[in-house]
Short mmCIF file of C-alpha atoms in Angstrom, two decimals:
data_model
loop_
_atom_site.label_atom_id
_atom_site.label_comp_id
_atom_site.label_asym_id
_atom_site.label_seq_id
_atom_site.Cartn_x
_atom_site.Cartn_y
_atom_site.Cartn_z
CA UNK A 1 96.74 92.02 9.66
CA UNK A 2 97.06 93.59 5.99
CA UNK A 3 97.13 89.73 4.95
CA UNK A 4 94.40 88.33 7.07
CA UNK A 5 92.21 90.83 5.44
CA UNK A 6 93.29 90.22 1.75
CA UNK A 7 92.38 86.57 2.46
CA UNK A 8 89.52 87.22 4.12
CA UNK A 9 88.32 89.33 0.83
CA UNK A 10 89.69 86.81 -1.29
CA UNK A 11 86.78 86.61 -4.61
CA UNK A 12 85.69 82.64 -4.64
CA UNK A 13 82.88 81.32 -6.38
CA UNK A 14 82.05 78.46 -3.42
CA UNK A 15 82.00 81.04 -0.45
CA UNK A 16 80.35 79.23 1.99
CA UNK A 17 77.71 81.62 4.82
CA UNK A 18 80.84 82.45 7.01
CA UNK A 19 82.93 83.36 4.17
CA UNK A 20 80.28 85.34 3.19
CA UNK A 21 80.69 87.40 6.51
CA UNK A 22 83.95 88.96 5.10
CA UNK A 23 85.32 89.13 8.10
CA UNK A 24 87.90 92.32 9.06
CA UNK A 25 86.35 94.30 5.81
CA UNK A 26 82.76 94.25 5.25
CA UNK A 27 81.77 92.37 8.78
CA UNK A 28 78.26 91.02 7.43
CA UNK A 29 75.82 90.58 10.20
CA UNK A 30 73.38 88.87 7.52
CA UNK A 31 74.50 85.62 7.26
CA UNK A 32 75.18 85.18 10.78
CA UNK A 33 71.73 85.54 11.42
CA UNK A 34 70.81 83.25 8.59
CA UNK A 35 72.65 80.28 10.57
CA UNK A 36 71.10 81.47 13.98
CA UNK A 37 67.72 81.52 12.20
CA UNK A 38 68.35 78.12 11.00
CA UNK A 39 69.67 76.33 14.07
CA UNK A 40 67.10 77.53 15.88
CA UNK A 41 64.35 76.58 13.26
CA UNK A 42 65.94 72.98 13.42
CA UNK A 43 65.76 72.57 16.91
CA UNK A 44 61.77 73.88 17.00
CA UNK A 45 61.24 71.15 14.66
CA UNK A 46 63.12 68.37 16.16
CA UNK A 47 61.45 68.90 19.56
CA UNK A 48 58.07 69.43 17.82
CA UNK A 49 58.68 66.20 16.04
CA UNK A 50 60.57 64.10 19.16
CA UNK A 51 56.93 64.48 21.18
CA UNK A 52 55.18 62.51 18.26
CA UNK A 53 57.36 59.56 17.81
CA UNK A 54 57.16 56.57 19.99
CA UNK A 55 59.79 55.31 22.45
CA UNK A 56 62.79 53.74 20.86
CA UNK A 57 61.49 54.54 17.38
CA UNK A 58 62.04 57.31 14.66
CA UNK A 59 59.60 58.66 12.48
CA UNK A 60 62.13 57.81 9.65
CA UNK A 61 62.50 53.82 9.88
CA UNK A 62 65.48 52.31 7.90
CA UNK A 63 64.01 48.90 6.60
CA UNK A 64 63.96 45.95 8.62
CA UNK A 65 64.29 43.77 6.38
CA UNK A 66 61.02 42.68 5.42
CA UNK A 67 57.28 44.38 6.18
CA UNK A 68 54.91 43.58 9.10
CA UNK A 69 53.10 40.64 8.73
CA UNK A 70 49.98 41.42 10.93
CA UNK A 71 47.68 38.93 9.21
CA UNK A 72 45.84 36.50 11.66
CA UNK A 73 46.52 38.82 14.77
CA UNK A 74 43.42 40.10 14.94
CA UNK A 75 41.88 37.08 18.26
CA UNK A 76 43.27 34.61 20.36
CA UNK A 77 41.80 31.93 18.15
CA UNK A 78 43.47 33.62 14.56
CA UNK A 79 46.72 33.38 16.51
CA UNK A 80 46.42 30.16 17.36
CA UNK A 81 45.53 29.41 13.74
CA UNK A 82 48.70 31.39 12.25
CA UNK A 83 50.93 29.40 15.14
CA UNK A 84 49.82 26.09 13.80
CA UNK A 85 49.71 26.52 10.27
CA UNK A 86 53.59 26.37 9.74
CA UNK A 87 54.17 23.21 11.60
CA UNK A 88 50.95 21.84 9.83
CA UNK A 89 52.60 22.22 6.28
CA UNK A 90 55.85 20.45 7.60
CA UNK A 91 53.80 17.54 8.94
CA UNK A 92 51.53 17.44 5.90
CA UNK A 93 54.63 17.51 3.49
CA UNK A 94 56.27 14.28 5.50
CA UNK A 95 52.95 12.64 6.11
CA UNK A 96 51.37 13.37 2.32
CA UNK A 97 54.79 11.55 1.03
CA UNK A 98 54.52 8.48 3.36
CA UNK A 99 51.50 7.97 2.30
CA UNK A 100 52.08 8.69 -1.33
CA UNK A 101 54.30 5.26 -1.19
CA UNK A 102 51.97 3.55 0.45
CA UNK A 103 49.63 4.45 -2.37
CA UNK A 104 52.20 3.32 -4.62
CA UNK A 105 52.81 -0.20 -3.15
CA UNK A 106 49.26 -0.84 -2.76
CA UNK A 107 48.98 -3.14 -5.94
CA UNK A 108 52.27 -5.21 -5.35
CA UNK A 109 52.15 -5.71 -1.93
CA UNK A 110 48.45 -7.09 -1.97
CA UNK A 111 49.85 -9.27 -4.78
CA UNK A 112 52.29 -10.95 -3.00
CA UNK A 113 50.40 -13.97 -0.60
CA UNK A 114 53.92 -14.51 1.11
CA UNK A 115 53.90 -10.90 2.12
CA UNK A 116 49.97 -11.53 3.57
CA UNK A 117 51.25 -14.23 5.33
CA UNK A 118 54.19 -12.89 7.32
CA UNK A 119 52.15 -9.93 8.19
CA UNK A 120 49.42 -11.83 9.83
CA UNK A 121 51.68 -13.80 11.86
CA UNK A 122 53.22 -10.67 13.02
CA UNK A 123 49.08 -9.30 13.99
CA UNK A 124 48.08 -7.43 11.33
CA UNK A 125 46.07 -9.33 9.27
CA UNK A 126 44.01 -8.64 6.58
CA UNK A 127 46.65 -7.29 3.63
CA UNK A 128 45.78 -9.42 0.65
CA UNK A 129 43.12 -7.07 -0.12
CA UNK A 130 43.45 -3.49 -1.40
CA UNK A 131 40.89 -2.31 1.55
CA UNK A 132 42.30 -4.57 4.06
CA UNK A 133 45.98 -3.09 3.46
CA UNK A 134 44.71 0.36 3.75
CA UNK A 135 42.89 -0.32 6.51
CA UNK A 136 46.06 -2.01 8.17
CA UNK A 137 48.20 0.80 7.27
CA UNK A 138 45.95 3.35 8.55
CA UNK A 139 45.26 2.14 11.62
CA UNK A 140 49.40 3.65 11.77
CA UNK A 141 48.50 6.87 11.20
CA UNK A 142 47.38 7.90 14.91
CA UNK A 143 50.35 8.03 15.64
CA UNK A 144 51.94 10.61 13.83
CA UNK A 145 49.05 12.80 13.87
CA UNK A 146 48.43 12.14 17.49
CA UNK A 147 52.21 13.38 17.63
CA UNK A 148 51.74 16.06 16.10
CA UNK A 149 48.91 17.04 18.73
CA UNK A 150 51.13 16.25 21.46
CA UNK A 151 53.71 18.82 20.27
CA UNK A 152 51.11 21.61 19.49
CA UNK A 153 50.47 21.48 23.17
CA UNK A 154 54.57 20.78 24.35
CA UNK A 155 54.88 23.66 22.40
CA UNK A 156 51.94 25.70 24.16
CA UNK A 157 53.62 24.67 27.45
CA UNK A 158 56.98 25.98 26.79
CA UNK A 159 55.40 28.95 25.93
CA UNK A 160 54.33 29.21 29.75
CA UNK A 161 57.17 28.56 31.03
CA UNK A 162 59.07 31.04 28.42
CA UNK A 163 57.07 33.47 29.94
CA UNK A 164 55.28 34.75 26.46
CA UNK A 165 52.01 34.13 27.92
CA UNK A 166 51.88 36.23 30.87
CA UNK A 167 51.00 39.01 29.20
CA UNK A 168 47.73 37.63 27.46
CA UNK A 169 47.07 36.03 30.93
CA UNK A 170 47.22 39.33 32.38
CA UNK A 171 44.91 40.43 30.31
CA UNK A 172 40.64 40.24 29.32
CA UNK A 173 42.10 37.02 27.95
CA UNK A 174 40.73 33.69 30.39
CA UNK A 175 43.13 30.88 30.70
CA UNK A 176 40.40 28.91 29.17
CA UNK A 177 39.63 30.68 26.13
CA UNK A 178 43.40 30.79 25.50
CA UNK A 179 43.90 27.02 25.86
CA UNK A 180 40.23 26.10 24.10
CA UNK A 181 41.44 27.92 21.14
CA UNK A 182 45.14 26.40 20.75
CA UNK A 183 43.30 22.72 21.31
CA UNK A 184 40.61 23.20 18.65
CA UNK A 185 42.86 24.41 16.12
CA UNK A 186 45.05 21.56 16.91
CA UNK A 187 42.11 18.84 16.65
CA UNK A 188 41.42 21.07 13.65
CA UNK A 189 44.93 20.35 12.06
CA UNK A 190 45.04 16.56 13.07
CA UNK A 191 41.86 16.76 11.02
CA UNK A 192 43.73 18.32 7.89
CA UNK A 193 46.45 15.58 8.53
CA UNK A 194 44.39 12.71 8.10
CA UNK A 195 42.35 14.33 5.16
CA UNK A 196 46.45 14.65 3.82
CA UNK A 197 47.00 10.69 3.95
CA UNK A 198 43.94 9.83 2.56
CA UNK A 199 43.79 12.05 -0.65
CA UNK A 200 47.83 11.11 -0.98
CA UNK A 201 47.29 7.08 -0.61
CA UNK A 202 44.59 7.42 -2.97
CA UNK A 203 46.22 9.40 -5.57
CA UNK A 204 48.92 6.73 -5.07
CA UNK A 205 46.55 3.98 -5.84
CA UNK A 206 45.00 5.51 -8.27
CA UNK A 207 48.38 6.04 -10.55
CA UNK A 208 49.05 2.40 -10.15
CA UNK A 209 45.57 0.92 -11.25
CA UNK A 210 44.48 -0.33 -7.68
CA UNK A 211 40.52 -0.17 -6.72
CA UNK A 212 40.91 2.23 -3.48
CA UNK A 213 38.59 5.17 -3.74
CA UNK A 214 39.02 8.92 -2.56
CA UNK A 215 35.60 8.19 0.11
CA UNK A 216 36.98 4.62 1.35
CA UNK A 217 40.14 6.38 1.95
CA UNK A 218 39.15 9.64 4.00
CA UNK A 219 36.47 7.01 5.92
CA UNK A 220 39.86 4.91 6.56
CA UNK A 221 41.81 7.98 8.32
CA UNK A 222 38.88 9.00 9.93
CA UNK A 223 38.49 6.02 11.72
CA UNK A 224 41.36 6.74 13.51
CA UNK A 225 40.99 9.95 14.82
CA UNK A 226 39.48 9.41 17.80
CA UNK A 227 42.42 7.77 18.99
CA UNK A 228 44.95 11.05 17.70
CA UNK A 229 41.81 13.11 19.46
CA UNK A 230 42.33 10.86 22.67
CA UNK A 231 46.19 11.49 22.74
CA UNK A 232 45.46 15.26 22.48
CA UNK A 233 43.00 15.01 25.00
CA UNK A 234 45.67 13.32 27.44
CA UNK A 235 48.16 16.20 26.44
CA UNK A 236 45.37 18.78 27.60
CA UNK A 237 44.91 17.13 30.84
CA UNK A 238 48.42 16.82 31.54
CA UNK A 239 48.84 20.82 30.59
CA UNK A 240 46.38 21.38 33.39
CA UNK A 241 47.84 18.89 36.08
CA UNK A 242 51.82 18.55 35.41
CA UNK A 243 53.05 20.57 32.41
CA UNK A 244 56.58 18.57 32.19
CA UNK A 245 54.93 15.62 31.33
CA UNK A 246 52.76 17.07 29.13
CA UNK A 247 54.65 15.04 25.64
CA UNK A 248 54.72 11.73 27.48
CA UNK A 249 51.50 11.29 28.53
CA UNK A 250 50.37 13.15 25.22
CA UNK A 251 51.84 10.20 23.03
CA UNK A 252 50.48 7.13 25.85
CA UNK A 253 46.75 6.83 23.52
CA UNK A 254 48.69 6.77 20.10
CA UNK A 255 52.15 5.44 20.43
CA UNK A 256 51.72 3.71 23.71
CA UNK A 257 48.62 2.24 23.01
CA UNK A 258 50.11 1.03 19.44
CA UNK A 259 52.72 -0.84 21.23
CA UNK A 260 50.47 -2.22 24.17
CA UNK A 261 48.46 -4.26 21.33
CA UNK A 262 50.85 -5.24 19.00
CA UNK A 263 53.01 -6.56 22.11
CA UNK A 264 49.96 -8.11 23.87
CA UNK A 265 48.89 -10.01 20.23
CA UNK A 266 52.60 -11.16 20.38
CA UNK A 267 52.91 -13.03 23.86
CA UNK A 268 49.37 -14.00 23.48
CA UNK A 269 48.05 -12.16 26.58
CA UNK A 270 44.99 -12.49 28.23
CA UNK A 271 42.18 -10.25 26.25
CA UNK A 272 41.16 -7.74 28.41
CA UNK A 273 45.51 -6.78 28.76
CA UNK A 274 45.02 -6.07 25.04
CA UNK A 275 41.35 -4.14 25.59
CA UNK A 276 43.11 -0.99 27.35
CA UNK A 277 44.19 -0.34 23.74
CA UNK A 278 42.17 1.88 22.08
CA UNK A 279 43.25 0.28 18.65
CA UNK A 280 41.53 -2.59 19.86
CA UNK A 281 38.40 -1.38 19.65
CA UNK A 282 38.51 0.56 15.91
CA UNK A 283 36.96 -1.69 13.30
CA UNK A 284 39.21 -2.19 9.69
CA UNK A 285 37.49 0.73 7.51
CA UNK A 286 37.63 0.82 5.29
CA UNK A 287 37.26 -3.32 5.26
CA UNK A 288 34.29 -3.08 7.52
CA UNK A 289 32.10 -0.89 8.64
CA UNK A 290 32.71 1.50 11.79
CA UNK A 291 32.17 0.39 15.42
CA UNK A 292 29.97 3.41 16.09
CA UNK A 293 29.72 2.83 19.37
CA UNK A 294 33.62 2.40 20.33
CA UNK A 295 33.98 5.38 18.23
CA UNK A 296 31.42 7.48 20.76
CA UNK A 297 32.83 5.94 23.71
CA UNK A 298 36.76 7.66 22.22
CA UNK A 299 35.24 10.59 21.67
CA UNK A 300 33.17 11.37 24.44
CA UNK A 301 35.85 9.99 26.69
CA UNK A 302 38.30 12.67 25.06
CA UNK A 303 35.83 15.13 25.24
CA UNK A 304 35.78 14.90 29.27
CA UNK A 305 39.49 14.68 29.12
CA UNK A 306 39.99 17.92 28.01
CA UNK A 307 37.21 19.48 29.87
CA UNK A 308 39.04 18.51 33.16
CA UNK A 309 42.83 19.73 31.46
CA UNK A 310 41.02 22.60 31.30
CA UNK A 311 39.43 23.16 34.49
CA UNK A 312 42.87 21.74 36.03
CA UNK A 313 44.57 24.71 33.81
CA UNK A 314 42.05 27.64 35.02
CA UNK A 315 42.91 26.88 38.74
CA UNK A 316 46.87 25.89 38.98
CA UNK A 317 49.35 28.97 39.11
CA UNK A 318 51.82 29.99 35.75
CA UNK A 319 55.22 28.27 35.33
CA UNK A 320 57.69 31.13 35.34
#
């Protein structure tokens, strides 16, 4: 015992509160009810601050590794916009640089009468002039653009069936205002693509000397957006009516159409086989002036498209 207490009253300059108790000589009650104080103050405030925190989540984060990025969150149409906009700058990047070349070649290939030749025996005449060749080449971009569409709204489907919307559908949120937004911003970014090719092929002509100007190129590439418009109009409808099938019958307009006249020009057959193209009826801007009428008919025949995609979309059940 005699030892116990010598060690006990052992003089240390780092005596910690229980060492400060001197146990079996002085027996200090003080800092014994220091530490009760304490623990119990501790505990007050970790219940008082538990009941203001949220479920799963500390009042104290540790970084995440970057901050929230809450920008464009604020309506359904926003989100769509912030959705879009990073598959828009991949597509502009690989459409601006096709483009770009085509820009580039402009003054050789026009230049070359053997070139001209071959290419009007293959259907697409008209590329011994600067216009003609953009017009030719052009007439090509519906179909990326239209592809791009078609994926905006594959990707809008697989959201469905992911199950992310069923939350917004179960709320003040109509089926229709969700899928009118995510198709005008899409329209609106097929829009921004073509605007892309034409400022790029000009800027391509332009280094290399050729007469192509920036409003005979953006009336080129909008020539041929009714036909993208038409292929995301297809998309829309097939959203609404059988949402597997939504990238095939997306890309029938654009790609399918593309084929359908170049293969019909080919085997010389009859006319009105090649007339269920809608290439067929776009005149060569900027060559010639726009068939104004052809372009109405497009347009107002997407327009009903999508109007019954989305009717067909309000009344069929969620893919789960």
């Amino acid at each position: 015992m005699d030892r116990i207490v010598r060690f006990a009253s052992a003089d240390t300059s780092t005596d910690g509160p229980l060492a400060l108790t001197h146990p079996y000589r002085d027996d200090r009650w003080a800092p014994l009810l220091a530490l009760a104080l304490t623990a119990a103050a501790l505990a007050y405030l970790a219940l008082t601050l538990a009941g203001r925190r949220d479920i799963g989540a500390g009042l104290l984060r540790p970084p995440a590794g970057r901050a929230p990025r809450s920008w464009l969150l604020g309506s359904v149409g926003a989100f769509a916009v912030r959705r879009m906009l990073r598959p828009l700058a991949g597509w502009s990047a690989g459409i601006g640089a096709y483009f770009l070349l085509i820009g580039l070649l402009v003054d050789s290939l026009t230049g070359n009468p053997r070139f001209a030749d071959l290419a009007a025996q293959a259907g697409f005449a008209g590329l011994g002039t600067v216009e003609g060749y953009a017009a030719t080449l052009f007439a090509l971009l519906a179909i990326p653009i239209g592809a791009f569409a078609t994926a905006r709204l594959t990707a809008f489907a697989a959201a469905e069936t992911a199950g992310r919307l069923t939350l917004l559908h179960a709320g003040p949120v109509t089926r229709t205002r969700l899928l009118t937004a995510e198709v005008t911003t899409t329209v609106a970014g097929t829009a921004a693509l073509a605007a892309v090719a034409a400022v790029t092929t000009w800027v391509g002509a332009t280094v290399v000397g050729a007469d192509l100007s920036l409003a005979a190129a953006l009336a080129g590439t909008a020539n041929v957006l009714p036909v993208a418009l038409l292929g995301a109009a297809a998309a829309t409808l097939a959203l609404g009516l059988a949402p597997r099938t939504v990238t095939t019958i997306g890309m029938l307009p654009t790609a399918g159409g593309f084929l359908l006249e170049v293969t019909a020009d080919s085997v010389h057959a009859p006319a009105w086989i090649g007339s269920l193209s809608p290439y067929a009826h776009l005149a060569a801007v900027p060559a010639t002036a726009p068939d104004w009428a052809a372009v109405g008919v497009l347009v107002g025949g997407a327009v009903a498209l999508i109007a019954a995609g989305n009717w067909a979309y309000a009344q069929r059940d969620m893919r789960l």
